[in-house]
mmCIF file of C-alpha atoms in Angstrom:
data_model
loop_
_atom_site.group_PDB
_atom_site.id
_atom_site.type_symbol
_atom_site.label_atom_id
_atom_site.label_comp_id
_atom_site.label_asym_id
_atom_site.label_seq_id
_atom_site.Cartn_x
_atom_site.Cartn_y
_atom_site.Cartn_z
ATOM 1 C CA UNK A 872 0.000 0.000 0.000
ATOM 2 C CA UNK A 873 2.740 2.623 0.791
ATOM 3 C CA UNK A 874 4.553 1.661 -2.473
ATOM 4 C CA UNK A 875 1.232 2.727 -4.236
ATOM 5 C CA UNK A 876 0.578 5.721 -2.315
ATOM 6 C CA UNK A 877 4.167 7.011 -3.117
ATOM 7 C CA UNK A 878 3.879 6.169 -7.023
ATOM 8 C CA UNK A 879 0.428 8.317 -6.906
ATOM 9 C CA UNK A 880 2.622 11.190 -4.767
ATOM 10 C CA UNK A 881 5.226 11.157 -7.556
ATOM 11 C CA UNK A 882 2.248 11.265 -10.410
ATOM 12 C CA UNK A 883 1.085 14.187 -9.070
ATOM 13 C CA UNK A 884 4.698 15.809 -8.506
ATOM 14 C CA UNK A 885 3.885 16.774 -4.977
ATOM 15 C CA UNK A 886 3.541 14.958 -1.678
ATOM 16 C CA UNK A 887 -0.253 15.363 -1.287
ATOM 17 C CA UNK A 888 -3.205 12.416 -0.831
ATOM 18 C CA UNK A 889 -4.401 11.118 -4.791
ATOM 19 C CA UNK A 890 -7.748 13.003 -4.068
ATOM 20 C CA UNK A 891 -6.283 16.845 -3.280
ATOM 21 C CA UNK A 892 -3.880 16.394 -6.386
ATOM 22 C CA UNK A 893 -7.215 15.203 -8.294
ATOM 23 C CA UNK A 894 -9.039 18.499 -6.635
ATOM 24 C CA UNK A 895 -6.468 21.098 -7.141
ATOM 25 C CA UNK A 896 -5.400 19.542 -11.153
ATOM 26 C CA UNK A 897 -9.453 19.968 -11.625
ATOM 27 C CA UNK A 898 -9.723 23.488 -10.068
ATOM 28 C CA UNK A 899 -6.550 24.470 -12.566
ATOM 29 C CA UNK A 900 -8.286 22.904 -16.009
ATOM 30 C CA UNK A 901 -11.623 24.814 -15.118
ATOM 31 C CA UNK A 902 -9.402 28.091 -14.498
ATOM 32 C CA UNK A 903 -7.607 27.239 -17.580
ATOM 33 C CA UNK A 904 -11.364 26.709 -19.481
ATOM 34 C CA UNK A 905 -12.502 29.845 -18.183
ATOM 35 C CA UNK A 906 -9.898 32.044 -18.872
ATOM 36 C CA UNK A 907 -9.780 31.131 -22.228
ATOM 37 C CA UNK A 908 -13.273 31.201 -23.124
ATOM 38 C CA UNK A 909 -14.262 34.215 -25.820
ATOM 39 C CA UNK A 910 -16.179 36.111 -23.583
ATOM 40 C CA UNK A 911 -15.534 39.712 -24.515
ATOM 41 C CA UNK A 912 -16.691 43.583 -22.822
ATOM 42 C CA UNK A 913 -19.650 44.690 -24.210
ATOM 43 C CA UNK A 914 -18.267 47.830 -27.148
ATOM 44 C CA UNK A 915 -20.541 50.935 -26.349
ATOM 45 C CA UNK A 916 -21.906 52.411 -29.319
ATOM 46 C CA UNK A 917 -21.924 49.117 -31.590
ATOM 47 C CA UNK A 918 -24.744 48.737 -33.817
ATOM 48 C CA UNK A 919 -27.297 46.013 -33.197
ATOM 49 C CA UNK A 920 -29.855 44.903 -35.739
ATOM 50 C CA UNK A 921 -32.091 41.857 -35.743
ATOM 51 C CA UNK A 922 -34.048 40.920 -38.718
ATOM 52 C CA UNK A 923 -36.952 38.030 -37.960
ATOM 53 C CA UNK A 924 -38.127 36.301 -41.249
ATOM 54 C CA UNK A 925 -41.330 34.348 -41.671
ATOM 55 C CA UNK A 926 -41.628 32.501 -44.564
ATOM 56 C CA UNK A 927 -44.955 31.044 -46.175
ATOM 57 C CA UNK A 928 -43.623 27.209 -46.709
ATOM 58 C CA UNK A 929 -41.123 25.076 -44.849
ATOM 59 C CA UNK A 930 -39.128 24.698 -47.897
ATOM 60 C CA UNK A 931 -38.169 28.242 -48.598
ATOM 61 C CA UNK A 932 -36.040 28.263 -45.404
ATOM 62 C CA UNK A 933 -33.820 26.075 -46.681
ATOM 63 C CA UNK A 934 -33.779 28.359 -49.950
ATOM 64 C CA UNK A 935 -33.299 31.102 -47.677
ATOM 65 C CA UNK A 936 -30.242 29.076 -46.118
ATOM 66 C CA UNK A 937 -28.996 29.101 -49.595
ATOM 67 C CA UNK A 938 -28.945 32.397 -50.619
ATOM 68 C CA UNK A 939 -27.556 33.377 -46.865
ATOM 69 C CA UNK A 940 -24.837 31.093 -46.776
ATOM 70 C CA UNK A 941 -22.412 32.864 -49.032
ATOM 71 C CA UNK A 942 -23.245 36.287 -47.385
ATOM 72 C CA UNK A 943 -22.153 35.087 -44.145
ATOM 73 C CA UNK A 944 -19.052 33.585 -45.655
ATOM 74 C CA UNK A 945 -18.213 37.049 -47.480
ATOM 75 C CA UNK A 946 -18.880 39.181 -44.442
ATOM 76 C CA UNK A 947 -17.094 36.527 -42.284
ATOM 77 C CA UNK A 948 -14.085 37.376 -44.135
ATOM 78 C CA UNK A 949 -14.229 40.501 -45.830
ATOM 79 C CA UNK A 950 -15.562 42.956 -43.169
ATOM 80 C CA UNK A 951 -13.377 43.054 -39.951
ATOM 81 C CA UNK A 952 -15.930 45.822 -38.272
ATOM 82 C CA UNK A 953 -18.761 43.347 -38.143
ATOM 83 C CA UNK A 954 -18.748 41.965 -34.477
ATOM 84 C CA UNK A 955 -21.532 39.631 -35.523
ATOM 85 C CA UNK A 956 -23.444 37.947 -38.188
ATOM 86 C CA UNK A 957 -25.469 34.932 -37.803
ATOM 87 C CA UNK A 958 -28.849 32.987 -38.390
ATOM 88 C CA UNK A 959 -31.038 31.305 -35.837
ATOM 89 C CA UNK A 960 -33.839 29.094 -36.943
ATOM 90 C CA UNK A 961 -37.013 29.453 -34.710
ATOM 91 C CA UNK A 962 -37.836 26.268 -32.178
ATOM 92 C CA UNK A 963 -40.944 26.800 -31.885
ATOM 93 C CA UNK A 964 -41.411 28.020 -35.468
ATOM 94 C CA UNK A 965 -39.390 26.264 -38.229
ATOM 95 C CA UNK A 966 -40.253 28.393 -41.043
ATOM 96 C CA UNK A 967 -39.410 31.745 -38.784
ATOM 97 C CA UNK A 968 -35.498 32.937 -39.147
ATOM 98 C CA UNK A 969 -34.116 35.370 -37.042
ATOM 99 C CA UNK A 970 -30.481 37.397 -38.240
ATOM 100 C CA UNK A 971 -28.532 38.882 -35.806
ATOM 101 C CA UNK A 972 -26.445 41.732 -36.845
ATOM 102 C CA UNK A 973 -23.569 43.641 -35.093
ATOM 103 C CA UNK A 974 -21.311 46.231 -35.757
ATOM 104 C CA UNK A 975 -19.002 48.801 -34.772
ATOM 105 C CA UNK A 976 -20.829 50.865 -36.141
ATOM 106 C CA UNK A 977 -23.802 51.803 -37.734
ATOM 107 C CA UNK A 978 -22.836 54.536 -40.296
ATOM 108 C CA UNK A 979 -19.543 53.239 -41.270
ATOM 109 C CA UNK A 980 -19.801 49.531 -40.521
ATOM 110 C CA UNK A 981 -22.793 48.788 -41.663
ATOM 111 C CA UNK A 982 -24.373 51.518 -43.573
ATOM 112 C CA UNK A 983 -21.385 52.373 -46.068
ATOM 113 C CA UNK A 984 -19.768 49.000 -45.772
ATOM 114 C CA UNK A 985 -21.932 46.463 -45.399
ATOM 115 C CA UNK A 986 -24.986 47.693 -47.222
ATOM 116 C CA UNK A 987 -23.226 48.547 -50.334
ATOM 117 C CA UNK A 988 -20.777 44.962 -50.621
ATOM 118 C CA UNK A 989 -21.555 43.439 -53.916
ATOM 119 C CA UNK A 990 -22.983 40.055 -51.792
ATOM 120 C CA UNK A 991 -25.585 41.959 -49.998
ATOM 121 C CA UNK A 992 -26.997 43.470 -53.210
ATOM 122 C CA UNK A 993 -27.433 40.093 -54.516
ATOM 123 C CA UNK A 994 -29.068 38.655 -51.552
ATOM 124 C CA UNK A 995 -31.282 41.736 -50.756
ATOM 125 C CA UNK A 996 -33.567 40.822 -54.268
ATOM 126 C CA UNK A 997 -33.797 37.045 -53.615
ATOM 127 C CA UNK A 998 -34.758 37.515 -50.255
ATOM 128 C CA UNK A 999 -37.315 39.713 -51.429
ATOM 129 C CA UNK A 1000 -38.317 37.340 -54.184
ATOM 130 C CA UNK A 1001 -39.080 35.119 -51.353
ATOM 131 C CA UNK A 1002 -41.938 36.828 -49.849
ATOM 132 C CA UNK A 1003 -41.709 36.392 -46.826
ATOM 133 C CA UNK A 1004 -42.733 38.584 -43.635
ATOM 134 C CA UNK A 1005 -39.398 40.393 -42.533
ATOM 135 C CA UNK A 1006 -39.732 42.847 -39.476
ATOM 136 C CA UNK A 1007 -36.421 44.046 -37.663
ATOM 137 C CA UNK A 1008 -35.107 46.282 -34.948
ATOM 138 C CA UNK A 1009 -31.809 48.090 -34.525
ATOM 139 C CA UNK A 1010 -30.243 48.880 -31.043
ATOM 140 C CA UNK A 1011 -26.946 50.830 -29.838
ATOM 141 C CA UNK A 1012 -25.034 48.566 -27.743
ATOM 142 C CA UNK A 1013 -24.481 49.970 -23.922
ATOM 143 C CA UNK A 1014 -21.572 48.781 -21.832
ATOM 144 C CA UNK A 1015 -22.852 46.021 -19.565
ATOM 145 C CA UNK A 1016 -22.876 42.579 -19.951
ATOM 146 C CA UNK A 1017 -20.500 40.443 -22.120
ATOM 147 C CA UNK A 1018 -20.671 38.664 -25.620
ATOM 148 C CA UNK A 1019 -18.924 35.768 -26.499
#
């Protein structure tokens, strides 16, 4: 038994029981996990805007998904002042899409950038083509609270 209890001393490179070293090695990953996690400050003064869609059939979501897809994938890449760009699919609604939009800024960011890239005026007529119910809301971000 003491031959054991020394090999589990020297695993844990200190001369503490099995269980602390287990304890104190689990208390160090979770600081670890937490400090690396992408939570940022809150940016006062970014631009919010949320965009809910309701379409009339199932099937045009995933047209919708379509026609989205390589949007997201341009602004991803090609416009460093968007915080945020992403699409959430309704659970209680299928055919209901909600965008999320966020910015640095609203007149540079998104109004002079983003409105006017060559991908969003291609998207902005097939959305419309879709005819679908499209209501949104724009905010100013204030400085509490987090995003990750």
């Amino acid at each position: 038994m003491e031959r054991t209890l020394r090999k589990m001393f020297k695993t844990c490179g200190s001369p503490l029981p099995a269980f602390w070293c287990g304890v104190l090695l689990g208390l160090a990953m979770s600081f670890v996990v937490i400090k690396s996690s992408p939570k940022r400050k809150a940016i006062p003064g970014a631009f919010w805007l949320t965009v809910q869609v309701t379409f009339k059939r199932a099937e045009d979501v995933d047209i919708f998904k379509t026609a989205f897809a390589p949007l997201a994938a341009f602004v991803e890449k090609n416009e460093p002042r968007t915080l945020s760009y992403s699409m959430a699919q309704s659970d209680k609604d299928p055919k209901t899409v909600l965008l999320f939009e966020r910015y640095v800024d609203k007149n540079d960011a998104y109004l002079e950038v983003h409105r006017k890239s060559a991908p969003f005026k291609v998207f902005r007529p097939q959305l419309a083509a879709m005819e679908a119910t499209i209501s949104g809301e724009s905010y100013i971000e204030s400085n509490m609270g987090f995003m990750s």
